[in-house]
């Protein structure tokens, strides 16, 4: 027994040393930079331009009810009046109702693309009166620009154009060609906007080095064990897939119900799906996220995260407590619609449910479908994929590319102390369309948000601080200077 104890102790000590060694060896991946000395910037002027842009209700209601052409035209005219140097120097094309600017560089190297979108989501009916400022007022008060699109994504649209305008005023010209692509239907699909611009690029033989589109904002107080603000630069996007389950069985009078009904069969199937979630795993963009963040953490969490080969079950359980972290680790399963029955004394013939999956890069919609068939194991349940919804996850873009480094460097220069990291983007953007013509696609919003700010996007009281807007302009200026180099 004594000998076993000694061997046990030796193994434990070796493991502990190995773990501590791994944690201690981690070194920071953050680019070392000095804070940027930048000429003063008229953030109030940019805020006024954004306010006027918000006044145009360029609402995408649905794929068949796009933003009104007159409002988009009004927005374009406002941009032309506000950014005269951009419009005098860059080549401007209107593609459908989307906007494409070409800023020609002398270099023959691949161009770079910056994206934003002109459309916004509707105001949820019944919440109009809850806004502190009317949603399309573009009011400037208390240091904020208020209204739908202040962040998503007229904030980016105006900040990118303001950055180019100010660079032009300084006589800057890019070495590489810079393309600015501003879609008009991002919120409902991108099919008549970004997709058409990408078709145009493909027809012209344009292959870009990389794309920077909207995406994850910088966050403060959200990533556990990291005190500093974090800039999670989206390097991949999840896929999207919705499946309909339906059961059709004899109904009848509720006074003499059969042992089983369409409803009970459906409920049993849903319970089995719930009991067999698609497994979590730490790889791809999320693994890269923690590779970059772990060295910045205190020793305890660093020890756990540097040794996930051993601690993974514990780490996974602790991540599961945050819906966003959990969603970064797995294909999520969300039951979104359940329908059956019309009357309290009739057993319904049919019952149906919709389940929405957000597909982790590495998983496929076909594999999910197979998983569902196995989990349900009941031929009475008909499974129908909603084909129009099917979108596979994107590839994972590189976090060691020159372009990624330019984003990371600009973040660290403009927002000193911020920790940058590649990350998975949990939403959907026009960015996915550009994979056809670009080596890498990055999704990032240079605006700092707290957990209190996040629900404002697509929600009530969307706003952006004038200071944040000014910093976003400074970010795009710096990024362009770095990324447009030969
Ligand atoms: Zn958006």
mmCIF file with all atom_site columns, C-alpha atoms in Angstrom, residues 188-266:
data_model
loop_
_atom_site.group_PDB
_atom_site.id
_atom_site.type_symbol
_atom_site.label_atom_id
_atom_site.label_alt_id
_atom_site.label_comp_id
_atom_site.label_asym_id
_atom_site.label_entity_id
_atom_site.label_seq_id
_atom_site.pdbx_PDB_ins_code
_atom_site.Cartn_x
_atom_site.Cartn_y
_atom_site.Cartn_z
_atom_site.occupancy
_atom_site.B_iso_or_equiv
_atom_site.pdbx_formal_charge
_atom_site.auth_seq_id
_atom_site.auth_comp_id
_atom_site.auth_asym_id
_atom_site.auth_atom_id
_atom_site.pdbx_PDB_model_num
ATOM 1  C CA . UNK A 1 188 ? -32.636 40.125 -44.433 1.00 0.00 ? 188 UNK A CA 1
ATOM 2  C CA . UNK A 1 189 ? -30.122 38.034 -46.419 1.00 0.00 ? 189 UNK A CA 1
ATOM 3  C CA . UNK A 1 190 ? -27.603 40.074 -48.423 1.00 0.00 ? 190 UNK A CA 1
ATOM 4  C CA . UNK A 1 191 ? -28.850 38.293 -51.526 1.00 0.00 ? 191 UNK A CA 1
ATOM 5  C CA . UNK A 1 192 ? -29.575 41.417 -53.595 1.00 0.00 ? 192 UNK A CA 1
ATOM 6  C CA . UNK A 1 193 ? -26.775 43.488 -52.047 1.00 0.00 ? 193 UNK A CA 1
ATOM 7  C CA . UNK A 1 194 ? -23.500 41.901 -50.963 1.00 0.00 ? 194 UNK A CA 1
ATOM 8  C CA . UNK A 1 195 ? -24.093 38.832 -53.135 1.00 0.00 ? 195 UNK A CA 1
ATOM 9  C CA . UNK A 1 196 ? -24.499 41.043 -56.232 1.00 0.00 ? 196 UNK A CA 1
ATOM 10 C CA . UNK A 1 197 ? -21.346 43.011 -55.379 1.00 0.00 ? 197 UNK A CA 1
ATOM 11 C CA . UNK A 1 198 ? -19.452 39.740 -54.995 1.00 0.00 ? 198 UNK A CA 1
ATOM 12 C CA . UNK A 1 199 ? -20.851 38.578 -58.375 1.00 0.00 ? 199 UNK A CA 1
ATOM 13 C CA . UNK A 1 200 ? -19.502 41.812 -59.845 1.00 0.00 ? 200 UNK A CA 1
ATOM 14 C CA . UNK A 1 201 ? -16.071 41.229 -58.268 1.00 0.00 ? 201 UNK A CA 1
ATOM 15 C CA . UNK A 1 202 ? -16.032 37.679 -59.607 1.00 0.00 ? 202 UNK A CA 1
ATOM 16 C CA . UNK A 1 203 ? -16.990 38.886 -63.106 1.00 0.00 ? 203 UNK A CA 1
ATOM 17 C CA . UNK A 1 204 ? -14.200 41.472 -62.981 1.00 0.00 ? 204 UNK A CA 1
ATOM 18 C CA . UNK A 1 205 ? -11.693 38.898 -61.759 1.00 0.00 ? 205 UNK A CA 1
ATOM 19 C CA . UNK A 1 206 ? -11.182 40.750 -58.464 1.00 0.00 ? 206 UNK A CA 1
ATOM 20 C CA . UNK A 1 207 ? -9.663  38.488 -55.802 1.00 0.00 ? 207 UNK A CA 1
ATOM 21 C CA . UNK A 1 208 ? -9.177  40.302 -52.507 1.00 0.00 ? 208 UNK A CA 1
ATOM 22 C CA . UNK A 1 209 ? -6.633  39.629 -49.833 1.00 0.00 ? 209 UNK A CA 1
ATOM 23 C CA . UNK A 1 210 ? -9.104  40.123 -47.007 1.00 0.00 ? 210 UNK A CA 1
ATOM 24 C CA . UNK A 1 211 ? -12.354 41.696 -45.875 1.00 0.00 ? 211 UNK A CA 1
ATOM 25 C CA . UNK A 1 212 ? -13.200 43.622 -42.736 1.00 0.00 ? 212 UNK A CA 1
ATOM 26 C CA . UNK A 1 213 ? -16.950 43.631 -42.059 1.00 0.00 ? 213 UNK A CA 1
ATOM 27 C CA . UNK A 1 214 ? -19.126 44.440 -39.049 1.00 0.00 ? 214 UNK A CA 1
ATOM 28 C CA . UNK A 1 215 ? -19.053 41.854 -36.293 1.00 0.00 ? 215 UNK A CA 1
ATOM 29 C CA . UNK A 1 216 ? -18.156 41.399 -32.653 1.00 0.00 ? 216 UNK A CA 1
ATOM 30 C CA . UNK A 1 217 ? -17.932 44.676 -30.721 1.00 0.00 ? 217 UNK A CA 1
ATOM 31 C CA . UNK A 1 218 ? -15.254 45.211 -28.117 1.00 0.00 ? 218 UNK A CA 1
ATOM 32 C CA . UNK A 1 219 ? -16.570 44.154 -24.727 1.00 0.00 ? 219 UNK A CA 1
ATOM 33 C CA . UNK A 1 220 ? -15.795 45.094 -21.180 1.00 0.00 ? 220 UNK A CA 1
ATOM 34 C CA . UNK A 1 221 ? -16.679 43.010 -18.112 1.00 0.00 ? 221 UNK A CA 1
ATOM 35 C CA . UNK A 1 222 ? -18.048 40.107 -20.144 1.00 0.00 ? 222 UNK A CA 1
ATOM 36 C CA . UNK A 1 223 ? -15.153 37.681 -20.658 1.00 0.00 ? 223 UNK A CA 1
ATOM 37 C CA . UNK A 1 224 ? -14.544 35.866 -17.344 1.00 0.00 ? 224 UNK A CA 1
ATOM 38 C CA . UNK A 1 225 ? -11.134 36.377 -15.703 1.00 0.00 ? 225 UNK A CA 1
ATOM 39 C CA . UNK A 1 226 ? -10.153 39.230 -18.013 1.00 0.00 ? 226 UNK A CA 1
ATOM 40 C CA . UNK A 1 227 ? -10.430 42.706 -16.509 1.00 0.00 ? 227 UNK A CA 1
ATOM 41 C CA . UNK A 1 228 ? -9.223  44.654 -19.548 1.00 0.00 ? 228 UNK A CA 1
ATOM 42 C CA . UNK A 1 229 ? -11.546 45.347 -22.502 1.00 0.00 ? 229 UNK A CA 1
ATOM 43 C CA . UNK A 1 230 ? -11.452 42.533 -25.064 1.00 0.00 ? 230 UNK A CA 1
ATOM 44 C CA . UNK A 1 231 ? -11.578 42.919 -28.850 1.00 0.00 ? 231 UNK A CA 1
ATOM 45 C CA . UNK A 1 232 ? -12.865 39.555 -30.172 1.00 0.00 ? 232 UNK A CA 1
ATOM 46 C CA . UNK A 1 233 ? -12.063 39.724 -33.884 1.00 0.00 ? 233 UNK A CA 1
ATOM 47 C CA . UNK A 1 234 ? -14.467 37.397 -35.684 1.00 0.00 ? 234 UNK A CA 1
ATOM 48 C CA . UNK A 1 235 ? -12.578 34.872 -37.813 1.00 0.00 ? 235 UNK A CA 1
ATOM 49 C CA . UNK A 1 236 ? -15.530 32.557 -38.507 1.00 0.00 ? 236 UNK A CA 1
ATOM 50 C CA . UNK A 1 237 ? -19.308 32.597 -38.590 1.00 0.00 ? 237 UNK A CA 1
ATOM 51 C CA . UNK A 1 238 ? -21.680 29.870 -37.507 1.00 0.00 ? 238 UNK A CA 1
ATOM 52 C CA . UNK A 1 239 ? -24.037 28.217 -39.957 1.00 0.00 ? 239 UNK A CA 1
ATOM 53 C CA . UNK A 1 240 ? -27.831 28.354 -39.820 1.00 0.00 ? 240 UNK A CA 1
ATOM 54 C CA . UNK A 1 241 ? -30.327 25.525 -40.188 1.00 0.00 ? 241 UNK A CA 1
ATOM 55 C CA . UNK A 1 242 ? -33.993 25.096 -39.320 1.00 0.00 ? 242 UNK A CA 1
ATOM 56 C CA . UNK A 1 243 ? -35.837 21.782 -39.283 1.00 0.00 ? 243 UNK A CA 1
ATOM 57 C CA . UNK A 1 244 ? -39.578 21.133 -39.074 1.00 0.00 ? 244 UNK A CA 1
ATOM 58 C CA . UNK A 1 245 ? -40.822 18.127 -37.119 1.00 0.00 ? 245 UNK A CA 1
ATOM 59 C CA . UNK A 1 246 ? -44.384 17.087 -37.758 1.00 0.00 ? 246 UNK A CA 1
ATOM 60 C CA . UNK A 1 247 ? -46.621 14.291 -36.566 1.00 0.00 ? 247 UNK A CA 1
ATOM 61 C CA . UNK A 1 248 ? -49.885 13.369 -38.244 1.00 0.00 ? 248 UNK A CA 1
ATOM 62 C CA . UNK A 1 249 ? -52.135 10.894 -36.364 1.00 0.00 ? 249 UNK A CA 1
ATOM 63 C CA . UNK A 1 250 ? -55.834 10.284 -35.954 1.00 0.00 ? 250 UNK A CA 1
ATOM 64 C CA . UNK A 1 251 ? -57.339 12.938 -33.695 1.00 0.00 ? 251 UNK A CA 1
ATOM 65 C CA . UNK A 1 252 ? -60.792 12.758 -32.238 1.00 0.00 ? 252 UNK A CA 1
ATOM 66 C CA . UNK A 1 253 ? -62.896 13.713 -29.292 1.00 0.00 ? 253 UNK A CA 1
ATOM 67 C CA . UNK A 1 254 ? -61.106 14.489 -26.055 1.00 0.00 ? 254 UNK A CA 1
ATOM 68 C CA . UNK A 1 255 ? -63.688 12.483 -24.074 1.00 0.00 ? 255 UNK A CA 1
ATOM 69 C CA . UNK A 1 256 ? -62.165 9.215  -25.343 1.00 0.00 ? 256 UNK A CA 1
ATOM 70 C CA . UNK A 1 257 ? -58.501 9.976  -26.051 1.00 0.00 ? 257 UNK A CA 1
ATOM 71 C CA . UNK A 1 258 ? -56.170 7.299  -27.423 1.00 0.00 ? 258 UNK A CA 1
ATOM 72 C CA . UNK A 1 259 ? -53.056 6.346  -25.469 1.00 0.00 ? 259 UNK A CA 1
ATOM 73 C CA . UNK A 1 260 ? -50.927 8.384  -27.866 1.00 0.00 ? 260 UNK A CA 1
ATOM 74 C CA . UNK A 1 261 ? -51.619 11.459 -29.981 1.00 0.00 ? 261 UNK A CA 1
ATOM 75 C CA . UNK A 1 262 ? -49.738 13.668 -32.426 1.00 0.00 ? 262 UNK A CA 1
ATOM 76 C CA . UNK A 1 263 ? -48.953 15.947 -29.502 1.00 0.00 ? 263 UNK A CA 1
ATOM 77 C CA . UNK A 1 264 ? -47.610 13.263 -27.174 1.00 0.00 ? 264 UNK A CA 1
ATOM 78 C CA . UNK A 1 265 ? -45.468 11.731 -29.947 1.00 0.00 ? 265 UNK A CA 1
ATOM 79 C CA . UNK A 1 266 ? -44.044 15.146 -30.822 1.00 0.00 ? 266 UNK A CA 1
#
